[in-house]
Amino acid sequence: MPFKKKVKYIFITGGVVSSLGKGITASSIGLLLKLRGYSVTIQKFDPYINVDPGTMNPFQHGEVYVTDDGAETDLDLGHYERFLDVDMSRANNTTTGQVYHEVITRERRGDFLGATVQVIPHITDEIKKRMKVLGDSGKYDIVITEIGGTVGDIESLPFIEAMRQIMLEMGRKNAISVHVTLVPYISSAGEMKTKPTQHSVKNLLELGIQPNILVCRSEGKLVKEIREKIALFTNVPSEAVFSAHDCSTIYEVPLVLFNQNMDRVILERLKLPDINIHLDEWTRFVEQIKNASRIVKIAVCGKYIENKDAYKSISEAFVHSGAENDVKVVADFISSEDIESKGAEKILKGYHGLLIPGGFGERGIEGKIAAIKFARENKIPFFGICLGLQCAVIEYARNVCGLKKANSAEFVKKNSFNVIHIMPEQIKVKVKGASMRLGAYPCVLKKKTLAYEAYKKPKISERHRHRFEVNNKFRAQLEEYGMIFSGLSPDEKLVEMIEIENHPWFVGCQFHPELKSRATNAHPLFREFVKAASEFSQGNK
Ligand code: GLN
């Protein structure tokens, strides 16, 4: 199929090491082009064989980012949404698993009868089709494609090959390559070293790709001589070698790149008109982050605390909501098992708010429940997300309604006091992949509640990822003792939000609001939670 000529493609690869911030680079480039008036989307291609990250351990992979259309995707899609302030979809994330699944299904159906099915062209053709799908939709001027992994990895080879073929077919004015690499500082030599970057570009050249732009990650700013040396060895003009040095916040990266003219260089390479940029709001946002007047301390009690990426969207939502409240949120990730062994008071004293995030399995649950009890009784602002809501309901049932055996069917199967039980449509589900209640669902809010006060509208839509829910059998009893069901599904069958009487801010939601917090538009629940925590911190002085 011929390409729609007007769509431009930017491919982003990474070299030397992983975790260089390709996702932030992609998001920053996307933001700068969007602020110049172009319609931009970003897609991620992940070289692992899982169909999606939904079945992976958060310790290893970090957060699973859920889109409105219910896809379980890579956490980089969260950065794309937060920076660009646009919704991503299933089409924005492809994995090797999906590609092979599709090709093998077609082979079994007989689509390739007579042919030997091979990596080139069958796998690469399927990758190319997916790389072009958003561009072919006619919705975008520019499609940015981030390729996961590091150049040189065996797994990413078919993706790089597909990218090479697309660049060749489309021509230099329509597709460019941005390579993110590392320029380490060797303290014993007192110098920044360019060799890893030279080797990484050589790797890319061996695969048939001459990068158009280099983004050099480094601790300090790259001086002109280093940029020129890199340019000489990599065949990239020095005005297209950019310094992406460490910043105090990831939201400053677009400004750092803008100050080096990166968006202009991209527009010039892609032969796109240089439309005026509107950076004021973003600059103000970054200034707010850097100049917050006070600190607010929030305890986040979970079980995946060794990998902070497991709670990525929560951390970022705190940055957005902190900026809106003129405070810096310091979120400490605390193991709920520590609360079990040391007691809630000892660990939570001094915090201005408690957040219990989503999670799975029984480990650490009693610690979470003890933490919630402490926050409820001491009127510390509390925010429960998904499993956090479920734990808050258990705590309330046990300690306020007197149902001592209250629990969740996720942890004890046979118990007539399971105030949290499996959703009816989940009972028969046996397979693990993509089988939870996933994606956006509507929710109706009760007037005169904290929920309504935050959103300021009666109907909202939020993203879900769960199998269990509040057991309606206990709703009347919980309500009688002062629990408020402030958000329900439109048919009123599902509890989506809870709060309680006589507490400054105690809110739980069955959905994941952190997934919809945007850089310059903090999520209303995070904004209000941080506001309550900030007020608590001042009252406590
Ligand atoms: N484990 C709980 C459930 O499946 C909560 C899930 C979550 O917190 N995302 O309902």
Coordinates of C-alpha atoms and ligand atoms in Angstrom, one line a residue:
M1 CA 0.0 0.0 0.0
P2 CA 1.4 3.4 -0.9
F3 CA 2.3 5.7 2.1
K4 CA 0.2 8.7 2.7
K5 CA 2.9 11.2 1.8
K6 CA 2.1 13.8 4.4
V7 CA 2.7 11.6 7.5
K8 CA 6.2 12.0 8.8
Y9 CA 7.9 9.3 10.8
I10 CA 10.5 9.6 13.6
F11 CA 12.2 6.4 14.8
I12 CA 13.9 6.4 18.2
T13 CA 16.4 3.7 19.1
G14 CA 18.7 3.4 22.1
G15 CA 22.3 2.4 22.4
V16 CA 25.0 1.4 24.9
V17 CA 22.8 0.6 27.9
S18 CA 19.1 0.4 28.7
S19 CA 17.2 2.9 30.9
L20 CA 18.6 5.9 29.0
G21 CA 15.3 7.5 28.9
K22 CA 14.2 6.8 25.3
G23 CA 10.6 7.2 26.4
I24 CA 11.3 10.6 27.9
T25 CA 13.2 11.6 24.7
A26 CA 10.2 10.4 22.5
S27 CA 7.8 12.3 24.8
S28 CA 9.9 15.4 24.8
I29 CA 10.2 15.5 21.0
G30 CA 6.5 14.7 20.7
L31 CA 5.6 17.6 23.0
L32 CA 7.8 20.2 21.2
L33 CA 6.2 19.2 17.9
K34 CA 2.7 19.2 19.4
L35 CA 3.3 22.7 20.8
R36 CA 4.3 23.8 17.4
G37 CA 0.8 22.8 16.2
Y38 CA 1.4 19.4 14.7
S39 CA -0.7 16.4 15.6
V40 CA 1.6 13.8 17.0
T41 CA 1.3 10.3 18.4
I42 CA 3.9 8.0 19.8
Q43 CA 4.1 4.2 19.6
K44 CA 6.3 1.7 21.4
F45 CA 7.6 -1.6 20.0
D46 CA 8.8 -4.0 22.7
P47 CA 11.0 -6.9 21.7
Y48 CA 9.9 -9.4 24.4
I49 CA 7.8 -12.5 23.6
N50 CA 5.0 -11.8 26.1
V51 CA 1.9 -10.7 24.2
D52 CA 1.6 -7.9 26.7
P53 CA 3.2 -7.0 30.1
G54 CA 0.0 -7.8 31.9
T55 CA 1.3 -11.2 33.2
M56 CA 4.8 -9.9 34.1
N57 CA 5.9 -9.3 37.7
P58 CA 5.9 -5.5 38.5
F59 CA 9.3 -6.1 40.3
Q60 CA 10.8 -6.9 36.9
H61 CA 8.9 -4.9 34.4
G62 CA 7.5 -2.0 36.5
E63 CA 3.9 -0.7 36.1
V64 CA 1.4 -2.1 33.6
Y65 CA -0.1 0.9 32.0
V66 CA -3.8 0.5 31.0
T67 CA -5.3 2.5 28.2
D68 CA -8.9 3.6 27.8
D69 CA -9.5 0.7 25.3
G70 CA -8.4 -1.8 27.9
A71 CA -4.9 -2.7 26.6
E72 CA -2.2 -3.6 29.2
T73 CA 0.8 -1.8 27.9
D74 CA 4.4 -0.7 28.6
L75 CA 4.8 2.1 31.1
D76 CA 6.4 4.4 28.5
L77 CA 2.9 4.9 27.2
G78 CA 2.2 6.7 30.5
H79 CA 5.0 9.2 29.7
Y80 CA 3.6 9.7 26.2
E81 CA 0.1 10.5 27.6
R82 CA 1.4 12.7 30.4
F83 CA 3.6 14.8 28.1
L84 CA 1.3 15.0 25.1
D85 CA -2.0 15.1 27.0
V86 CA -3.6 12.7 24.5
D87 CA -5.1 9.2 25.0
M88 CA -3.1 6.2 23.7
S89 CA -4.7 3.0 22.6
R90 CA -4.0 -0.6 21.9
A91 CA -2.4 0.4 18.6
N92 CA 0.3 2.4 20.4
N93 CA 2.1 -0.7 21.8
T94 CA 3.3 -3.8 19.9
T95 CA 5.3 -6.7 21.2
T96 CA 7.2 -9.5 19.6
G97 CA 4.6 -11.8 21.1
Q98 CA 1.8 -10.0 19.3
V99 CA 3.7 -10.1 16.0
Y100 CA 4.5 -13.8 16.2
H101 CA 1.0 -14.6 17.4
E102 CA -0.5 -12.9 14.4
V103 CA 1.9 -14.4 11.9
I104 CA 1.5 -18.0 13.3
T105 CA -2.3 -17.7 13.4
R106 CA -2.3 -16.7 9.8
E107 CA 0.0 -19.5 8.9
R108 CA -2.3 -22.0 10.5
R109 CA -5.3 -20.5 8.7
G110 CA -3.4 -21.1 5.4
D111 CA -2.7 -17.5 4.5
F112 CA 0.8 -18.3 3.4
L113 CA 0.1 -21.7 1.7
G114 CA 3.1 -23.0 -0.2
A115 CA 5.5 -20.5 1.4
T116 CA 8.2 -21.0 4.1
V117 CA 7.3 -18.5 6.8
Q118 CA 10.4 -16.5 7.8
V119 CA 11.6 -13.6 9.9
I120 CA 12.2 -11.6 6.7
P121 CA 9.7 -10.9 5.1
H122 CA 6.8 -12.3 7.2
I123 CA 7.7 -11.1 10.6
T124 CA 9.2 -7.8 9.4
D125 CA 6.1 -7.2 7.2
E126 CA 3.8 -7.6 10.2
I127 CA 6.0 -5.2 12.1
K128 CA 5.9 -2.7 9.2
K129 CA 2.1 -2.9 9.0
R130 CA 1.9 -2.1 12.7
M131 CA 4.4 0.7 12.4
K132 CA 2.3 2.3 9.8
V133 CA -1.2 1.7 11.1
L134 CA -1.5 5.0 13.1
G135 CA 0.1 7.0 10.3
D136 CA -2.4 5.5 7.8
S137 CA -5.3 6.5 10.1
G138 CA -5.1 10.0 8.7
K139 CA -5.2 11.5 12.2
Y140 CA -1.6 12.5 12.6
D141 CA 1.0 14.7 10.9
I142 CA 3.9 12.9 12.8
V143 CA 4.2 9.4 14.2
I144 CA 7.1 8.8 16.6
T145 CA 8.1 5.2 17.0
E146 CA 10.2 4.1 20.0
I147 CA 11.9 0.8 19.6
G148 CA 12.5 -0.9 23.0
G149 CA 15.7 -2.6 24.0
T150 CA 19.3 -1.6 23.0
V151 CA 20.7 -1.7 19.4
G152 CA 22.7 -4.9 19.1
D153 CA 20.3 -7.0 21.1
I154 CA 19.2 -10.2 19.2
E155 CA 15.5 -9.6 20.0
S156 CA 15.3 -6.1 18.5
L157 CA 16.8 -7.0 15.2
P158 CA 13.5 -7.6 13.3
F159 CA 12.2 -4.2 14.5
I160 CA 15.4 -2.4 13.4
E161 CA 15.1 -4.1 10.0
A162 CA 11.5 -3.1 9.6
M163 CA 12.5 0.5 10.5
R164 CA 15.3 0.4 7.9
Q165 CA 12.9 -0.8 5.2
I166 CA 10.3 1.9 6.0
M167 CA 13.0 4.6 6.0
L168 CA 14.2 3.4 2.6
E169 CA 10.7 3.3 1.1
M170 CA 9.6 6.6 2.5
G171 CA 12.7 8.6 1.7
R172 CA 14.9 11.0 3.8
K173 CA 12.3 13.8 4.0
N174 CA 9.6 11.6 5.4
A175 CA 11.4 9.4 7.9
I176 CA 14.3 10.1 10.2
S177 CA 16.2 8.2 12.9
V178 CA 17.0 9.5 16.4
H179 CA 19.5 7.5 18.4
V180 CA 19.8 8.0 22.1
T181 CA 23.2 7.0 23.5
L182 CA 25.3 7.4 26.6
V183 CA 28.3 9.7 27.1
P184 CA 29.8 8.6 30.4
Y185 CA 32.1 10.8 32.5
I186 CA 35.1 8.9 33.7
S187 CA 36.2 10.6 36.9
S188 CA 39.8 9.2 37.0
A189 CA 40.4 10.6 33.6
G190 CA 38.4 13.7 34.3
E191 CA 36.7 13.4 30.9
M192 CA 33.6 12.5 29.1
K193 CA 34.1 9.6 26.8
T194 CA 32.6 9.3 23.3
K195 CA 33.7 5.8 22.4
P196 CA 30.5 4.0 23.6
T197 CA 28.6 6.4 21.3
Q198 CA 30.9 5.8 18.4
H199 CA 30.5 2.0 18.8
S200 CA 26.7 2.2 19.2
V201 CA 26.4 4.2 16.0
K202 CA 28.7 1.7 14.3
N203 CA 26.2 -1.0 15.4
L204 CA 23.4 0.9 13.9
L205 CA 25.3 1.5 10.6
E206 CA 26.0 -2.3 10.4
L207 CA 22.2 -2.7 10.4
G208 CA 21.9 -0.2 7.5
I209 CA 20.8 2.9 9.5
Q210 CA 22.6 6.2 9.5
P211 CA 21.2 8.1 12.4
N212 CA 20.0 11.7 11.6
I213 CA 20.0 12.9 15.2
L214 CA 21.9 11.9 18.3
V215 CA 20.7 12.5 21.8
C216 CA 23.6 12.0 24.2
R217 CA 22.7 11.2 27.8
S218 CA 25.3 12.4 30.2
E219 CA 25.6 13.6 33.7
G220 CA 26.8 17.1 32.8
K221 CA 26.3 19.2 29.7
L222 CA 28.2 18.1 26.6
V223 CA 30.6 20.8 25.6
K224 CA 31.0 21.9 21.9
E225 CA 34.3 20.0 21.4
I226 CA 32.7 16.7 22.6
R227 CA 29.7 17.3 20.3
E228 CA 32.1 18.0 17.4
K229 CA 34.1 14.9 18.1
I230 CA 31.0 12.7 18.2
A231 CA 29.8 14.4 14.9
L232 CA 33.1 13.6 13.2
F233 CA 33.1 9.9 14.1
T234 CA 29.4 9.2 13.6
N235 CA 28.7 11.2 10.4
V236 CA 26.0 13.2 12.1
P237 CA 26.4 17.1 11.7
S238 CA 27.3 18.6 15.1
E239 CA 24.1 20.8 15.1
A240 CA 22.2 17.5 15.3
V241 CA 24.2 16.1 18.2
F242 CA 22.2 17.1 21.4
S243 CA 23.2 17.1 25.0
A244 CA 20.5 15.4 27.2
H245 CA 22.2 15.9 30.5
D246 CA 20.7 15.0 33.9
C247 CA 17.9 17.4 34.9
S248 CA 16.2 17.8 38.3
T249 CA 12.9 16.8 36.7
I250 CA 12.1 14.8 33.6
Y251 CA 9.6 17.6 32.6
E252 CA 12.6 19.9 32.0
V253 CA 14.0 17.7 29.2
P254 CA 11.8 19.2 26.5
L255 CA 13.1 22.7 27.5
V256 CA 16.7 21.5 27.5
L257 CA 16.2 20.1 24.0
F258 CA 14.3 23.2 22.8
N259 CA 17.2 25.4 24.0
Q260 CA 19.5 23.5 21.7
N261 CA 17.1 24.0 18.8
M262 CA 16.2 20.3 18.5
D263 CA 12.6 20.8 17.2
R264 CA 13.8 23.2 14.5
V265 CA 16.4 20.6 13.4
I266 CA 13.7 18.0 13.2
L267 CA 11.4 20.2 11.2
E268 CA 14.1 21.1 8.8
R269 CA 15.1 17.4 8.3
L270 CA 11.5 16.5 7.7
K271 CA 10.9 19.6 5.5
L272 CA 8.0 20.7 7.7
P273 CA 7.1 24.4 8.1
D274 CA 8.5 26.1 11.2
I275 CA 5.3 27.0 13.1
N276 CA 5.5 29.2 16.2
I277 CA 5.9 27.2 19.5
H278 CA 3.8 27.8 22.6
L279 CA 6.0 26.8 25.6
D280 CA 4.7 29.2 28.2
E281 CA 2.4 26.8 30.1
W282 CA 5.0 24.1 30.1
T283 CA 7.7 26.5 31.3
R284 CA 5.5 27.7 34.1
F285 CA 4.8 24.1 35.1
V286 CA 8.5 23.3 35.3
E287 CA 9.1 26.4 37.4
Q288 CA 6.3 25.4 39.7
I289 CA 8.0 22.0 40.2
K290 CA 11.4 23.5 40.9
N291 CA 10.2 26.4 43.2
A292 CA 7.6 24.7 45.4
S293 CA 7.3 26.5 48.7
R294 CA 6.8 23.6 51.0
I295 CA 7.3 19.9 51.3
V296 CA 4.4 17.5 51.9
K297 CA 5.3 13.9 53.0
I298 CA 3.2 11.1 51.8
A299 CA 3.6 7.4 52.7
V300 CA 2.8 5.0 49.9
C301 CA 2.4 1.5 51.4
G302 CA 2.8 -1.3 48.9
K303 CA 4.7 -4.4 48.2
Y304 CA 6.6 -3.7 45.0
I305 CA 8.6 -1.0 46.6
E306 CA 12.0 -2.3 45.4
N307 CA 11.2 -1.2 41.9
K308 CA 9.9 2.4 41.9
D309 CA 8.8 1.9 38.3
A310 CA 6.0 -0.3 39.7
Y311 CA 4.3 2.9 40.9
K312 CA 5.5 5.2 38.1
S313 CA 2.2 6.8 37.3
I314 CA 1.5 7.5 41.0
S315 CA 4.9 9.2 41.4
E316 CA 4.3 11.3 38.4
A317 CA 0.7 12.2 39.5
F318 CA 2.3 13.5 42.7
V319 CA 4.5 15.8 40.7
H320 CA 1.6 17.2 38.7
S321 CA -0.6 17.6 41.8
G322 CA 2.2 19.0 43.8
A323 CA 2.8 21.7 41.2
E324 CA -0.9 22.7 41.3
N325 CA -0.8 23.0 45.0
D326 CA 2.6 24.8 45.2
V327 CA 4.2 22.0 47.2
K328 CA 6.8 19.4 46.6
V329 CA 5.4 15.9 47.4
V330 CA 8.0 13.6 48.9
A331 CA 6.5 10.2 48.5
D332 CA 8.2 7.5 50.6
F333 CA 7.5 3.9 49.4
I334 CA 7.1 1.8 52.5
S335 CA 6.8 -2.0 52.6
S336 CA 3.5 -2.9 54.1
E337 CA 5.2 -5.9 55.7
D338 CA 7.3 -3.4 57.7
I339 CA 4.1 -2.0 59.1
E340 CA 3.1 -5.5 60.2
S341 CA 6.4 -6.0 62.0
K342 CA 6.9 -2.5 63.5
G343 CA 3.4 -1.1 63.9
A344 CA 1.6 1.6 62.0
E345 CA 2.3 4.4 64.4
K346 CA 6.0 4.0 64.5
I347 CA 6.3 4.0 60.7
L348 CA 3.6 6.5 59.7
K349 CA 4.2 9.2 62.3
G350 CA 5.2 12.4 60.6
Y351 CA 3.5 11.7 57.3
H352 CA 0.9 14.1 56.0
G353 CA -1.0 11.5 53.9
L354 CA -1.3 7.8 53.3
L355 CA -1.8 6.2 49.9
I356 CA -2.4 2.5 49.4
P357 CA -1.8 1.6 45.8
G358 CA -3.1 -1.2 43.6
G359 CA -1.7 -4.7 44.1
F360 CA -2.3 -8.4 44.0
G361 CA -2.1 -11.3 46.5
E362 CA -2.2 -11.6 50.3
R363 CA 1.4 -10.6 51.3
G364 CA 1.4 -7.4 53.3
I365 CA -2.3 -7.0 53.4
E366 CA -2.6 -6.9 57.2
G367 CA 0.0 -4.1 57.2
K368 CA -2.0 -2.1 54.8
I369 CA -5.2 -2.6 56.9
A370 CA -3.3 -1.5 60.0
A371 CA -2.0 1.6 58.1
I372 CA -5.5 2.6 57.0
K373 CA -6.8 2.2 60.6
F374 CA -4.1 4.5 61.8
A375 CA -4.9 7.1 59.1
R376 CA -8.6 6.9 59.7
E377 CA -8.4 7.2 63.5
N378 CA -5.8 10.0 63.4
K379 CA -7.6 11.9 60.6
I380 CA -4.6 11.7 58.3
P381 CA -5.7 12.2 54.6
F382 CA -6.1 8.8 53.0
F383 CA -6.3 7.7 49.4
G384 CA -6.9 4.1 48.5
I385 CA -6.5 2.9 44.9
C386 CA -8.0 -0.4 43.7
L387 CA -6.6 -2.8 46.3
G388 CA -6.3 0.3 48.5
L389 CA -10.1 0.8 48.3
Q390 CA -10.7 -2.9 49.0
C391 CA -8.4 -2.8 52.1
A392 CA -10.2 0.3 53.3
V393 CA -13.6 -1.5 53.1
I394 CA -12.2 -4.5 55.0
E395 CA -10.7 -2.2 57.7
Y396 CA -14.0 -0.4 58.1
A397 CA -16.0 -3.6 58.2
R398 CA -13.7 -5.1 60.9
N399 CA -13.1 -2.1 63.1
V400 CA -16.2 0.1 62.7
C401 CA -19.0 -2.3 61.7
G402 CA -17.7 -5.0 64.1
L403 CA -17.4 -7.7 61.4
K404 CA -14.2 -9.1 62.8
K405 CA -13.8 -11.7 60.1
A406 CA -14.2 -9.3 57.2
N407 CA -11.8 -10.1 54.4
S408 CA -11.5 -10.4 50.6
A409 CA -12.1 -13.6 48.5
E410 CA -8.7 -12.9 47.0
F411 CA -7.1 -13.9 50.3
V412 CA -9.6 -16.3 51.9
K413 CA -11.8 -18.3 49.6
K414 CA -14.4 -19.7 52.1
N415 CA -15.6 -17.0 54.4
S416 CA -19.1 -15.7 54.8
F417 CA -17.7 -12.2 55.7
N418 CA -15.9 -11.5 52.5
V419 CA -16.8 -7.8 52.0
I420 CA -14.8 -8.0 48.9
H421 CA -15.6 -10.8 46.5
I422 CA -14.9 -11.8 42.9
M423 CA -16.9 -10.0 40.2
P424 CA -19.6 -12.4 38.8
E425 CA -18.1 -12.2 35.2
Q426 CA -14.7 -13.2 36.6
I427 CA -15.8 -16.4 38.3
K428 CA -15.4 -18.5 35.1
V429 CA -12.2 -16.8 33.9
K430 CA -9.3 -19.3 33.8
V431 CA -6.7 -17.7 31.6
K432 CA -4.5 -15.0 33.1
G433 CA -3.7 -12.8 30.0
A434 CA -5.9 -9.7 29.4
S435 CA -8.7 -11.3 31.4
M436 CA -9.3 -8.8 34.2
R437 CA -11.9 -6.0 34.1
L438 CA -9.8 -3.6 32.0
G439 CA -10.0 -0.1 30.6
A440 CA -12.4 2.8 30.8
Y441 CA -15.8 2.5 32.5
P442 CA -18.3 5.2 33.4
C443 CA -19.0 6.1 37.0
V444 CA -21.8 8.3 38.5
L445 CA -20.9 10.5 41.4
K446 CA -23.1 11.3 44.4
K447 CA -23.5 15.1 45.0
K448 CA -22.0 16.7 48.1
T449 CA -19.2 14.2 48.4
L450 CA -15.4 14.6 48.3
A451 CA -15.5 12.8 44.9
Y452 CA -18.0 15.3 43.5
E453 CA -16.1 18.2 45.0
A454 CA -12.9 17.0 43.2
Y455 CA -14.4 16.3 39.8
K456 CA -17.1 18.9 39.8
K457 CA -19.3 16.9 37.5
P458 CA -21.8 14.0 37.9
K459 CA -20.4 11.5 35.4
I460 CA -16.7 10.5 35.0
S461 CA -14.8 7.8 33.1
E462 CA -11.8 6.1 34.7
R463 CA -9.6 3.1 33.9
H464 CA -9.8 -0.2 35.7
R465 CA -7.7 -3.3 36.2
H466 CA -9.1 -5.8 38.7
R467 CA -11.1 -9.0 39.3
F468 CA -12.6 -8.3 42.8
E469 CA -15.1 -5.7 43.9
V470 CA -17.2 -4.6 47.0
N471 CA -19.7 -7.3 47.9
N472 CA -23.1 -5.7 47.6
K473 CA -24.4 -7.9 50.4
F474 CA -22.6 -5.7 52.9
R475 CA -23.4 -2.3 51.3
A476 CA -26.3 -1.5 53.6
Q477 CA -24.4 -2.4 56.7
L478 CA -21.3 -0.4 55.7
E479 CA -23.5 2.6 54.9
E480 CA -25.4 2.3 58.2
Y481 CA -22.0 2.8 59.9
G482 CA -21.0 5.9 58.0
M483 CA -19.4 4.6 54.8
I484 CA -20.4 6.7 51.8
F485 CA -20.6 5.0 48.3
S486 CA -19.8 8.2 46.4
G487 CA -19.3 6.7 43.0
L488 CA -21.2 3.8 41.4
S489 CA -21.5 2.2 38.0
P490 CA -24.4 3.7 36.1
D491 CA -26.6 0.6 36.9
E492 CA -25.6 1.1 40.5
K493 CA -24.4 -2.5 40.7
L494 CA -20.7 -1.7 41.2
V495 CA -19.1 0.4 43.9
E496 CA -16.5 2.5 42.2
M497 CA -15.7 5.1 45.0
I498 CA -16.0 5.2 48.8
E499 CA -15.5 7.8 51.5
I500 CA -16.3 8.1 55.2
E501 CA -18.0 10.5 57.5
N502 CA -16.1 12.6 60.0
H503 CA -12.7 12.6 58.4
P504 CA -11.1 15.5 56.5
W505 CA -10.2 13.4 53.4
F506 CA -10.6 9.6 53.2
V507 CA -11.3 8.4 49.6
G508 CA -11.0 5.1 47.9
C509 CA -11.5 4.3 44.2
Q510 CA -11.8 0.9 42.5
F511 CA -10.1 2.4 39.3
H512 CA -6.7 3.8 38.7
P513 CA -6.8 7.6 38.6
E514 CA -3.0 7.9 38.4
L515 CA -3.2 6.7 34.8
K516 CA -5.1 9.8 33.8
S517 CA -3.0 12.5 35.5
R518 CA -1.3 14.8 33.0
A519 CA 1.7 17.1 33.4
T520 CA -0.2 20.4 33.1
N521 CA -3.5 18.9 34.2
A522 CA -3.2 17.0 37.4
H523 CA -5.9 14.4 38.2
P524 CA -8.6 15.9 40.4
L525 CA -8.4 13.2 43.1
F526 CA -4.6 13.6 43.4
R527 CA -5.0 17.3 43.4
E528 CA -7.5 17.2 46.2
F529 CA -5.6 14.5 48.2
V530 CA -2.4 16.5 48.0
K531 CA -4.3 19.7 49.0
A532 CA -5.7 17.8 52.1
A533 CA -2.3 16.5 52.9
S534 CA -0.8 20.0 52.6
E535 CA -3.5 21.4 54.9
F536 CA -2.8 18.6 57.3
S537 CA 0.9 19.4 57.3
Q538 CA 0.2 23.0 58.2
G539 CA -2.2 22.1 60.9
N540 CA 0.3 19.8 62.4
K541 CA 3.1 22.3 62.6
Ligands
GLN1 N1 -6.1 -7.6 43.4 C1 -7.3 -6.8 43.3 C2 -8.3 -7.2 42.3 O1 -7.9 -8.0 41.4 C3 -6.9 -5.3 43.1 C4 -6.3 -5.1 41.8 C5 -5.6 -3.8 41.7 O2 -5.2 -3.2 42.7 N2 -5.3 -3.4 40.5 O3 -9.4 -6.8 42.3

